[in-house]
Coordinates of C-alpha atoms and ligand atoms in Angstrom, one line a residue:
M1 CA 13.3 17.6 29.0
P2 CA 10.7 15.4 27.5
Q3 CA 7.7 16.0 29.2
V4 CA 5.6 13.1 29.9
S5 CA 2.0 11.8 30.1
S6 CA 0.9 11.2 33.9
V7 CA -0.9 7.4 32.5
T8 CA 2.1 4.5 33.3
L9 CA 2.8 2.0 32.0
N10 CA 1.6 0.0 34.9
D11 CA -1.9 2.0 35.0
Q12 CA -1.4 0.3 31.5
G13 CA -2.6 -2.8 34.1
F14 CA 0.8 -3.0 32.2
A15 CA 3.8 -4.2 34.8
T16 CA 7.9 -3.8 34.7
E17 CA 9.5 -2.6 37.4
A18 CA 12.8 -1.9 34.0
E19 CA 14.0 1.2 33.7
Q20 CA 11.9 3.9 31.5
H21 CA 12.8 6.3 28.8
W22 CA 10.1 8.7 28.0
N23 CA 10.0 10.9 24.8
L24 CA 14.0 11.3 24.0
G25 CA 14.5 12.8 20.8
S26 CA 16.5 11.5 18.4
P27 CA 20.3 11.7 19.7
A28 CA 19.6 10.1 22.7
L29 CA 18.3 7.7 21.8
I30 CA 21.0 7.1 18.2
E31 CA 23.7 7.5 21.1
A32 CA 21.5 4.7 22.6
A33 CA 20.6 2.4 20.5
V34 CA 24.6 2.8 19.3
S35 CA 26.1 1.7 23.1
R36 CA 23.3 -1.1 23.5
G37 CA 25.1 -2.2 20.1
E38 CA 22.0 -2.0 18.1
G39 CA 23.6 -0.5 15.4
H40 CA 27.0 1.6 14.5
L41 CA 26.8 5.2 12.8
A42 CA 27.9 5.5 8.8
K43 CA 29.9 8.2 7.8
D44 CA 27.9 11.2 7.1
G45 CA 26.2 10.9 11.3
P46 CA 22.8 7.8 9.7
L47 CA 22.1 5.2 12.0
V48 CA 22.8 2.0 10.7
V49 CA 20.9 -0.6 12.1
E50 CA 20.1 -4.4 10.4
T51 CA 16.8 -6.5 11.0
G52 CA 18.1 -9.9 11.0
Q53 CA 15.5 -12.5 9.7
H54 CA 12.8 -10.3 8.8
T55 CA 13.6 -8.0 6.6
G56 CA 10.2 -7.4 5.1
R57 CA 6.6 -7.2 6.5
S58 CA 5.5 -10.6 7.7
A59 CA 2.2 -10.1 6.4
N60 CA 0.9 -13.7 6.3
D61 CA 1.8 -13.8 10.5
K62 CA -1.0 -10.6 11.1
F63 CA -4.6 -10.8 12.3
I64 CA -7.5 -8.6 13.8
V65 CA -9.3 -10.1 17.2
R66 CA -12.4 -11.5 15.9
D67 CA -15.1 -10.4 18.4
D68 CA -18.1 -8.7 18.5
E69 CA -16.5 -5.3 17.4
T70 CA -15.4 -6.3 14.5
E71 CA -17.8 -9.1 13.5
S72 CA -18.9 -7.4 11.1
T73 CA -16.8 -3.9 10.8
V74 CA -14.3 -5.5 9.3
W75 CA -13.9 -7.9 5.8
W76 CA -12.2 -11.2 6.2
G77 CA -11.3 -13.2 4.6
K78 CA -7.2 -13.5 2.0
T79 CA -6.4 -10.5 4.1
N80 CA -7.5 -10.5 7.0
K81 CA -7.6 -13.1 9.1
G82 CA -8.9 -13.5 12.9
M83 CA -7.6 -14.3 15.8
T84 CA -9.8 -15.6 18.6
P85 CA -10.4 -13.4 21.2
E86 CA -8.7 -16.4 23.7
H87 CA -5.7 -16.8 21.8
F88 CA -5.3 -13.2 22.0
A89 CA -5.4 -14.0 25.5
A90 CA -3.0 -15.7 26.5
L91 CA -0.3 -13.9 23.7
K92 CA -1.4 -10.8 25.4
E93 CA -0.7 -12.8 29.5
D94 CA 2.6 -13.8 27.6
F95 CA 3.7 -10.7 26.3
L96 CA 3.2 -8.9 29.2
A97 CA 5.2 -11.4 31.4
A98 CA 8.0 -10.7 29.2
L99 CA 7.8 -7.0 29.0
G100 CA 7.8 -7.4 33.0
D101 CA 11.4 -8.1 32.8
K102 CA 12.9 -6.2 30.5
E103 CA 15.7 -4.1 31.8
T104 CA 15.6 -1.4 29.7
L105 CA 12.5 -0.1 28.1
F106 CA 11.4 3.1 25.2
V107 CA 8.5 4.5 25.3
Q108 CA 7.0 7.3 23.1
D109 CA 4.1 8.5 22.9
L110 CA 2.6 10.2 19.0
F111 CA 0.0 10.8 17.1
G112 CA -1.3 8.7 14.1
G113 CA -2.6 11.6 11.6
S114 CA -1.4 15.6 10.5
Q115 CA -4.8 17.1 11.6
P116 CA -6.0 17.0 14.7
E117 CA -9.9 16.4 14.6
H118 CA -8.7 13.0 12.8
R119 CA -5.9 11.3 14.5
V120 CA -5.6 9.1 17.5
N121 CA -2.9 8.7 20.1
V122 CA -1.0 6.0 20.0
R123 CA 2.1 5.0 22.9
V124 CA 4.4 3.1 21.6
I125 CA 6.4 0.3 24.1
N126 CA 9.8 -0.7 22.4
E127 CA 12.9 -3.1 24.0
L128 CA 15.1 -1.8 21.1
A129 CA 16.2 2.1 21.9
W130 CA 16.3 1.6 17.5
H131 CA 12.9 0.7 16.8
N132 CA 11.5 3.6 19.3
L133 CA 13.9 5.7 17.2
F134 CA 12.3 4.8 14.4
I135 CA 8.7 4.7 16.0
R136 CA 8.6 8.7 16.9
T137 CA 11.1 9.5 13.5
M138 CA 8.4 7.9 11.6
L139 CA 4.6 9.5 13.4
V140 CA 3.7 13.0 14.4
R141 CA 6.3 14.2 16.8
P142 CA 3.4 16.2 19.4
T143 CA 4.8 19.5 20.7
A144 CA 6.7 19.1 24.9
E145 CA 2.6 20.1 26.0
E146 CA 1.2 17.6 24.5
Q147 CA 3.7 15.3 25.7
G148 CA 2.3 16.1 29.1
A149 CA -0.9 16.0 28.5
F150 CA -1.3 12.7 26.6
E151 CA -3.3 10.2 27.3
P152 CA -2.7 6.7 25.4
E153 CA -5.7 5.6 23.5
Y154 CA -4.3 3.0 20.9
T155 CA -0.9 1.0 22.9
I156 CA 1.7 -1.1 20.5
I157 CA 3.9 -3.4 22.2
D158 CA 6.7 -3.9 20.6
L159 CA 9.3 -7.0 21.1
P160 CA 11.6 -8.6 18.1
S161 CA 12.7 -11.0 20.9
F162 CA 9.9 -12.4 21.7
R163 CA 8.5 -16.5 19.4
A164 CA 4.9 -16.8 19.2
D165 CA 3.9 -20.4 19.9
P166 CA 1.9 -21.5 17.3
E167 CA 0.0 -24.6 19.4
R168 CA -0.8 -21.4 22.5
H169 CA -1.2 -18.6 20.9
G170 CA -3.2 -19.4 17.3
T171 CA -0.3 -17.7 15.5
R172 CA 1.2 -19.8 11.9
S173 CA 4.6 -19.1 12.9
E174 CA 6.9 -17.5 15.7
T175 CA 6.3 -13.5 13.9
V176 CA 3.2 -12.7 14.9
I177 CA 1.1 -9.2 14.7
A178 CA -1.8 -8.8 16.7
V179 CA -4.3 -5.9 16.2
N180 CA -6.8 -6.1 19.0
L181 CA -9.2 -3.2 18.6
S182 CA -11.6 -3.4 21.1
E183 CA -8.5 -2.7 23.7
K184 CA -6.9 -0.9 21.9
L185 CA -3.3 -2.9 22.0
I186 CA -1.4 -3.9 19.2
L187 CA 1.2 -6.7 20.3
I188 CA 3.5 -7.8 17.8
G189 CA 6.9 -10.1 18.4
G190 CA 8.9 -12.1 16.1
T191 CA 11.0 -9.9 13.6
A192 CA 13.1 -6.3 13.6
Y193 CA 11.3 -4.9 10.7
A194 CA 9.8 -2.0 12.2
G195 CA 7.9 -1.4 9.5
E196 CA 5.5 -3.1 11.2
M197 CA 5.3 -1.1 13.7
K198 CA 4.2 1.9 11.0
K199 CA 1.7 -0.3 9.3
S200 CA -0.1 -1.3 12.2
V201 CA -0.7 2.7 12.7
F202 CA -2.3 2.8 8.9
G203 CA -4.1 0.4 9.9
L204 CA -5.4 1.6 12.6
L205 CA -6.4 4.2 11.1
N206 CA -7.5 3.1 7.6
Y207 CA -10.3 0.9 9.8
L208 CA -11.3 4.2 12.4
L209 CA -11.8 7.0 9.6
P210 CA -14.6 5.7 7.7
L211 CA -16.8 6.7 10.1
D212 CA -15.8 9.8 10.2
S213 CA -16.2 10.5 6.0
V214 CA -12.6 10.8 5.7
M215 CA -11.1 8.5 3.0
P216 CA -7.4 7.2 4.1
M217 CA -5.9 6.5 1.2
H218 CA -1.6 4.3 0.9
C219 CA -0.5 7.1 -1.4
S220 CA 1.8 10.0 -1.2
A221 CA 0.9 13.0 -1.5
N222 CA 2.7 16.8 -2.2
M223 CA 1.9 19.9 -3.9
G224 CA 2.5 22.3 -7.0
P225 CA 3.4 26.1 -6.4
E226 CA -0.8 26.8 -7.1
G227 CA -1.2 25.1 -4.1
D228 CA -3.1 22.5 -6.2
T229 CA -2.3 18.3 -4.2
A230 CA -1.7 15.5 -6.2
V231 CA -1.9 12.6 -4.8
F232 CA 0.2 9.1 -5.8
F233 CA -1.9 5.5 -4.5
G234 CA 0.9 2.7 -5.4
L235 CA 2.0 -0.6 -3.9
S236 CA 4.9 -0.9 -2.7
G237 CA 7.7 -0.4 -4.7
T238 CA 5.5 0.8 -7.2
G239 CA 7.7 4.5 -7.3
K240 CA 4.7 6.9 -4.0
T241 CA 8.1 7.6 -2.0
T242 CA 10.6 8.6 -5.3
L243 CA 7.7 10.2 -6.5
S244 CA 6.5 13.0 -4.4
A245 CA 10.6 14.0 -3.4
D246 CA 10.2 16.8 -6.3
A247 CA 11.9 20.0 -6.7
S248 CA 9.3 22.2 -7.9
R249 CA 6.1 20.8 -5.5
T250 CA 5.9 21.1 -2.1
L251 CA 6.5 17.9 -0.3
I252 CA 2.6 16.5 2.3
G253 CA 3.2 13.0 2.5
D254 CA 5.4 9.8 1.0
D255 CA 3.4 6.7 1.8
E256 CA 0.0 7.4 3.8
H257 CA -2.4 9.5 3.4
G258 CA -6.3 11.0 4.5
W259 CA -8.3 12.6 2.9
S260 CA -10.1 15.1 4.8
D261 CA -13.7 17.6 4.0
T262 CA -10.9 20.1 4.1
A263 CA -7.2 18.5 2.9
V264 CA -5.3 15.8 2.3
F265 CA -2.8 14.9 5.7
N266 CA -0.2 13.0 5.9
F267 CA -1.0 10.5 9.5
E268 CA 3.2 10.5 9.7
G269 CA 5.4 12.7 10.7
G270 CA 8.6 10.8 8.4
C271 CA 9.5 8.9 5.5
Y272 CA 10.9 5.6 4.7
A273 CA 12.6 4.9 1.6
K274 CA 13.3 2.4 -0.5
M275 CA 17.5 2.8 -0.5
I276 CA 18.5 -0.1 -3.3
R277 CA 20.3 1.4 -5.6
L278 CA 18.7 4.6 -4.8
S279 CA 21.0 7.0 -7.0
E280 CA 22.2 10.5 -6.3
E281 CA 21.3 11.1 -9.5
A282 CA 17.3 10.7 -9.8
E283 CA 16.5 10.7 -6.7
P284 CA 19.3 13.8 -5.0
E285 CA 16.7 14.6 -2.1
I286 CA 16.7 10.8 -0.7
Y287 CA 19.7 10.0 -1.6
A288 CA 20.5 13.2 0.5
T289 CA 19.1 11.5 3.2
T290 CA 22.0 9.1 3.6
R291 CA 24.0 11.6 4.4
R292 CA 22.6 13.6 8.0
F293 CA 22.9 12.7 11.7
G294 CA 18.9 11.3 12.4
T295 CA 18.7 9.1 9.5
V296 CA 17.9 5.2 9.9
L297 CA 19.1 3.2 7.9
E298 CA 18.1 -1.1 7.9
N299 CA 20.3 -3.3 6.4
V300 CA 22.5 -0.8 4.6
V301 CA 25.2 -1.9 3.3
M302 CA 28.4 -0.5 5.2
D303 CA 32.5 -1.0 5.2
P304 CA 33.7 -1.5 9.0
E305 CA 36.2 0.8 9.2
T306 CA 35.1 3.8 6.8
R307 CA 31.9 3.3 7.4
E308 CA 31.3 4.5 3.7
L309 CA 27.6 3.2 2.3
D310 CA 27.7 0.1 -0.1
L311 CA 23.4 1.3 -1.3
D312 CA 23.8 -1.2 -4.0
D313 CA 24.8 -3.8 -2.6
G314 CA 21.5 -5.5 -1.6
S315 CA 23.4 -9.0 0.2
K316 CA 21.5 -7.8 3.2
A317 CA 18.4 -8.1 1.7
E318 CA 16.7 -6.6 -0.9
N319 CA 14.2 -4.1 0.5
T320 CA 17.4 -1.8 2.4
R321 CA 15.1 1.4 3.9
G322 CA 16.1 4.6 5.3
A323 CA 13.6 6.4 7.9
Y324 CA 14.0 9.8 8.1
P325 CA 11.9 12.9 9.4
I326 CA 10.1 15.2 6.4
D327 CA 12.2 18.5 6.6
F328 CA 15.2 16.1 5.2
I329 CA 13.7 16.5 1.7
P330 CA 14.6 20.1 1.2
N331 CA 10.6 21.1 0.5
T332 CA 8.1 20.3 2.4
S333 CA 5.0 21.2 3.9
E334 CA 4.6 23.0 7.7
K335 CA 1.5 20.8 8.5
N336 CA 1.9 18.3 6.5
M337 CA -0.9 18.5 5.0
G338 CA -3.2 20.2 1.7
P339 CA -5.8 21.2 0.2
V340 CA -8.7 19.1 -1.1
P341 CA -6.7 17.3 -4.8
K342 CA -7.0 18.4 -8.1
N343 CA -5.6 14.9 -9.9
I344 CA -5.7 11.8 -8.2
I345 CA -2.9 9.4 -9.9
M346 CA -2.9 5.8 -9.5
L347 CA 0.7 4.3 -10.5
T348 CA 1.8 0.5 -11.9
A349 CA 4.5 -1.1 -11.8
D350 CA 3.6 -3.5 -14.9
A351 CA 6.0 -6.2 -14.7
F352 CA 4.7 -7.9 -18.2
G353 CA 4.8 -4.5 -20.2
V354 CA 1.7 -3.5 -21.2
L355 CA 0.7 -0.5 -19.7
P356 CA 1.5 3.0 -21.0
P357 CA 3.5 4.8 -19.4
I358 CA 0.2 7.1 -18.1
S359 CA -3.2 7.2 -19.1
R360 CA -6.1 9.4 -18.3
L361 CA -9.1 8.3 -16.6
T362 CA -13.1 8.5 -16.5
P363 CA -14.4 8.3 -13.5
E364 CA -15.4 5.5 -13.8
Q365 CA -12.0 4.1 -14.5
A366 CA -10.5 5.3 -11.6
M367 CA -13.4 3.7 -9.5
Y368 CA -12.7 0.4 -11.1
H369 CA -8.3 0.6 -10.9
F370 CA -8.6 1.4 -7.8
L371 CA -10.5 -1.4 -6.9
S372 CA -8.4 -3.2 -9.0
G373 CA -4.7 -2.6 -7.2
Y374 CA -3.2 -3.5 -9.6
T375 CA 0.6 -3.6 -9.6
A376 CA 3.9 -6.0 -9.9
K377 CA 5.0 -6.4 -6.3
V378 CA 8.3 -6.2 -7.2
A379 CA 11.8 -7.7 -5.1
G380 CA 11.1 -7.3 -1.4
T381 CA 9.0 -5.9 0.4
E382 CA 7.2 -9.1 1.7
I383 CA 8.6 -12.2 2.3
G384 CA 8.6 -14.5 -0.3
V385 CA 8.7 -12.8 -3.3
T386 CA 11.9 -12.9 -4.8
E387 CA 11.0 -11.7 -8.4
P388 CA 8.1 -9.1 -10.0
E389 CA 4.6 -10.7 -9.7
A390 CA 1.8 -10.0 -11.1
T391 CA -1.1 -9.2 -8.5
F392 CA -4.4 -6.5 -8.0
S393 CA -4.0 -5.1 -4.0
T394 CA -7.7 -3.4 -3.6
C395 CA -7.4 0.2 -3.0
F396 CA -3.7 -0.5 -3.5
G397 CA -3.6 -1.3 -0.3
A398 CA -5.4 -4.7 0.2
P399 CA -3.2 -6.1 3.5
F400 CA -3.2 -2.6 5.5
M401 CA -7.9 -1.8 5.3
P402 CA -10.2 -3.6 7.7
R403 CA -13.0 -2.9 6.3
H404 CA -14.5 -4.0 2.7
P405 CA -13.3 -2.4 0.2
S406 CA -16.6 -0.5 -1.4
V407 CA -16.1 1.5 2.2
Y408 CA -12.8 3.1 0.9
G409 CA -14.2 2.7 -3.1
N410 CA -17.9 4.9 -1.9
L411 CA -15.4 7.5 -0.6
L412 CA -13.6 8.0 -3.5
K413 CA -16.4 8.0 -5.9
E414 CA -18.1 10.7 -3.9
R415 CA -14.8 12.7 -3.9
I416 CA -14.3 12.3 -7.4
A417 CA -18.0 13.3 -7.9
K418 CA -17.5 16.3 -6.6
G419 CA -16.2 16.9 -9.6
G420 CA -12.7 19.4 -10.7
V421 CA -10.0 16.2 -9.9
K422 CA -8.3 14.2 -12.9
C423 CA -6.9 11.1 -12.7
W424 CA -3.9 8.8 -14.4
L425 CA -2.6 5.6 -14.4
V426 CA 1.0 5.9 -14.5
N427 CA 3.2 2.3 -15.1
T428 CA 6.4 2.7 -13.0
G429 CA 7.3 -0.5 -13.7
W430 CA 8.4 -1.8 -17.5
T431 CA 8.6 -0.8 -21.2
G432 CA 10.5 -2.0 -24.3
G433 CA 8.9 -6.1 -24.1
K434 CA 7.6 -8.1 -21.4
Y435 CA 9.4 -8.4 -18.0
G436 CA 13.4 -10.0 -18.6
E437 CA 13.7 -8.1 -22.0
G438 CA 12.6 -4.4 -21.2
S439 CA 13.9 -3.0 -18.7
R440 CA 11.9 -0.7 -15.9
M441 CA 10.2 2.6 -17.3
P442 CA 13.0 5.4 -16.2
I443 CA 12.1 7.5 -13.8
K444 CA 12.9 10.6 -15.9
A445 CA 10.8 10.0 -18.5
T446 CA 8.0 9.1 -15.6
R447 CA 8.7 12.7 -13.8
A448 CA 8.3 14.8 -16.9
L449 CA 4.9 12.6 -17.9
L450 CA 4.1 13.5 -14.9
N451 CA 4.7 17.1 -14.7
A452 CA 2.6 17.8 -17.8
A453 CA -0.5 15.8 -16.0
L454 CA -0.2 18.0 -13.0
D455 CA 0.4 21.8 -14.0
G456 CA -2.5 21.3 -16.9
S457 CA 0.3 20.8 -20.2
L458 CA -0.8 17.2 -21.4
N459 CA -4.4 18.3 -20.9
N460 CA -3.5 19.8 -24.6
E461 CA -2.2 16.6 -26.4
E462 CA -3.8 14.4 -28.6
F463 CA -5.1 11.1 -26.5
R464 CA -6.0 7.7 -28.5
I465 CA -8.1 5.4 -27.9
D466 CA -6.2 1.7 -26.0
D467 CA -7.4 -0.9 -27.9
N468 CA -7.3 -2.9 -24.8
F469 CA -7.9 -1.1 -22.0
G470 CA -10.3 2.1 -23.0
F471 CA -8.7 4.4 -21.7
E472 CA -7.0 7.8 -23.6
V473 CA -3.9 7.3 -24.3
P474 CA -1.1 10.6 -25.1
V475 CA -0.1 10.5 -28.8
A476 CA 2.9 12.3 -28.4
V477 CA 4.3 14.4 -25.3
P478 CA 7.0 17.4 -25.6
G479 CA 10.2 16.0 -23.7
V480 CA 9.6 12.4 -24.0
D481 CA 10.3 9.7 -26.3
T482 CA 7.6 9.0 -28.0
A483 CA 7.6 5.3 -28.7
I484 CA 7.7 4.2 -24.9
L485 CA 4.3 6.5 -24.9
D486 CA 2.9 2.9 -26.8
P487 CA 4.5 -0.2 -25.4
R488 CA 2.9 -1.8 -28.2
S489 CA 5.9 -0.8 -30.2
T490 CA 8.5 -1.0 -28.1
W491 CA 7.8 -4.7 -28.5
S492 CA 9.3 -6.3 -31.3
D493 CA 6.9 -8.6 -31.3
K494 CA 3.9 -7.8 -31.8
A495 CA 1.9 -10.4 -32.3
A496 CA 3.3 -10.9 -28.2
Y497 CA 2.1 -7.7 -27.4
D498 CA -1.3 -8.1 -28.2
E499 CA -1.2 -11.9 -26.2
T500 CA 0.0 -10.7 -23.4
A501 CA -2.0 -7.4 -23.6
Q502 CA -4.6 -9.7 -23.7
K503 CA -3.1 -11.8 -20.6
L504 CA -3.6 -9.0 -18.4
V505 CA -7.2 -7.6 -19.1
G506 CA -8.2 -11.5 -18.5
L507 CA -7.1 -11.6 -15.0
F508 CA -8.1 -8.3 -14.7
I509 CA -11.5 -9.0 -15.7
N510 CA -11.4 -12.1 -13.6
N511 CA -10.5 -10.8 -10.0
F512 CA -13.6 -7.8 -10.6
E513 CA -15.8 -10.2 -10.8
Q514 CA -15.4 -9.7 -6.5
F515 CA -16.6 -6.0 -7.0
A516 CA -19.0 -6.9 -9.7
E517 CA -21.9 -6.8 -7.0
H518 CA -21.3 -3.9 -4.8
V519 CA -20.6 -0.9 -8.4
D520 CA -22.7 0.6 -10.6
Q521 CA -23.3 -0.3 -14.1
N522 CA -21.2 2.4 -15.7
V523 CA -18.3 1.0 -13.7
R524 CA -18.4 -2.9 -14.3
E525 CA -18.6 -0.6 -17.2
A526 CA -15.4 0.3 -17.3
A527 CA -13.6 -3.1 -17.7
P528 CA -10.7 -3.3 -20.1
N529 CA -11.5 -4.9 -23.5
A530 CA -11.7 -9.0 -23.5
A531 CA -10.9 -9.3 -27.4
Ligands
ATP601 N1 9.2 5.2 -13.7 C1 9.8 4.9 -11.9 N2 9.3 5.4 -11.0 C2 9.5 5.3 -10.0 N3 10.2 4.8 -9.6 C3 11.1 4.0 -9.8 C4 11.4 3.9 -11.6 N4 12.3 3.0 -11.9 C5 12.6 3.1 -10.9 N5 12.2 2.9 -10.1 C6 12.4 3.0 -8.5 O1 11.6 1.8 -8.0 C7 10.9 2.2 -6.7 C8 10.5 3.0 -6.2 O2 10.6 2.4 -4.7 P1 9.3 3.4 -3.5 O3 10.1 3.9 -2.6 O4 9.2 4.7 -4.2 O5 8.0 3.0 -3.5 P2 7.0 3.3 -3.2 O6 5.6 2.6 -4.0 O7 7.0 4.2 -2.7 O8 6.9 1.7 -2.0 P3 6.8 1.5 -0.6 O9 4.8 1.0 -0.6 O10 7.1 0.6 0.1 O11 7.2 2.0 0.9 C9 12.6 3.2 -6.5 O12 13.7 1.9 -5.7 C10 12.9 3.2 -7.8 O13 14.2 4.1 -7.4
OAA602 O1 5.2 -0.8 4.7 C1 6.3 -1.7 4.4 O2 6.9 -2.7 4.6 C2 7.4 -0.6 3.6 C3 5.1 0.0 2.5 O3 5.4 0.9 3.0 C4 4.3 -1.0 1.8 O4 5.3 -2.3 1.8 O5 3.7 -1.2 1.4
MN603 MN1 6.8 5.0 0.1

């Protein structure tokens, strides 16, 4: 039997007569989801669900309550939008009324964070069994004993059926993700995209951990045979999940980590992989999770009779996803932790086809690229993005970073300054010409280059300096087509390459103006070169 915390929903002020299911395991939740008509089982056991209208995060519907706690600690601006305490109070009142009306609720007490000293206790209250299964799969599951003694610190109330009222709640639409850091309460309504829950916990840790001198990171992480940790920063779709699952390395986690004095630790206990056009050959470990009981597949198309999956079918969403416990990947760190990193990889999916597939960065260039957070967003993960679009998202995770980028930048700076860490920029985006002409970088080539960087052999190769970006690029690497190492050579129109490269340089320079006053001279000088 699952143990249950002595702190009830009523104790928390959430009055409800609902039948409550506490800390159910995944078989019981899968059974509940199926019997309630929330989803169907696929051929080899995964639960297949649809998220409805929202098939990605609603970044524009997320708010942080602006009050005495957050006024000076949150970086208010483009990404962090404020909600008044009054609007939140009205929203909370309506959420609690809706909660009170539910016949059934599913509750999980979970940890955000694998390193015990740095984790937060999160209680998640769901109306949907599959959402409860999702968050149990994604976060760190306490032992039965820990569950019995659990004190909820932060609470998420997740009601996809709730409809926010812009006038009464100060929202933009019927969808709302409202984070109240003073009340330690997060309200999610009007969307059934389950990723909102996990990314809300991420935002929380990104807010809290810098106070403990832990650097929170939107990255994946894995370890080589010598226990050498690598972290892979990157925005959505750049390859964190894909590239961190590698048979030759031990997986620590695929999306969110902290870098403490002693470890890199996963915030989560599960992975959330893109499923669209997943190739069994290029991504065998992730592919295998689509054939297991316990995996949750969102918006994946399935034959209703045979229950055969069609991973190539993007008709329900381009951002089809699979959530599975991390140990579904064969070679996984038992504690979801590894030593502090030897290598930092910054992944970018460059839609311009200008950046080399791998470049070696000086510490100053690493800071420059970390604060810039350049990539091209790929269709689907955020609403309204239908084709790749160049974007700068600071720290490779602006939507999840409540504090000023310099807070996270300074944590990185201190860590790089300690020495012994190599930094790389890896383009998993386009090669062979501009987007539309070229093609996506072959996963095989990216893996070969990464393996050479991580096992140290790449450092023995000859490097050239890139004219536009000033970083070092290997000239030839065994097992990799030499032509792709020099993107200019893959463009039929060299003048068009030079022009496009300079256009991108200009975008970097313009974007960096906002950070210029927050960094040292040598970081400003690590900017790419305008002609
Ligand atoms: N060279 C490449 N390297 C990495 N991924 C590639 C490459 N070429 C194509 N892909 C595809 O790009 C996608 C990368 O998605 P992935 O799930 O790894 O992104 P992510 O960084 O984990 O994003 P999110 O933060 O949204 O989880 C996958 O669908 C993968 O198959
Ligand atoms: O949060 C999500 O939906 C997926 C993700 O990791 C991201 O967008 O960075
Ligand atoms: Mn991922």
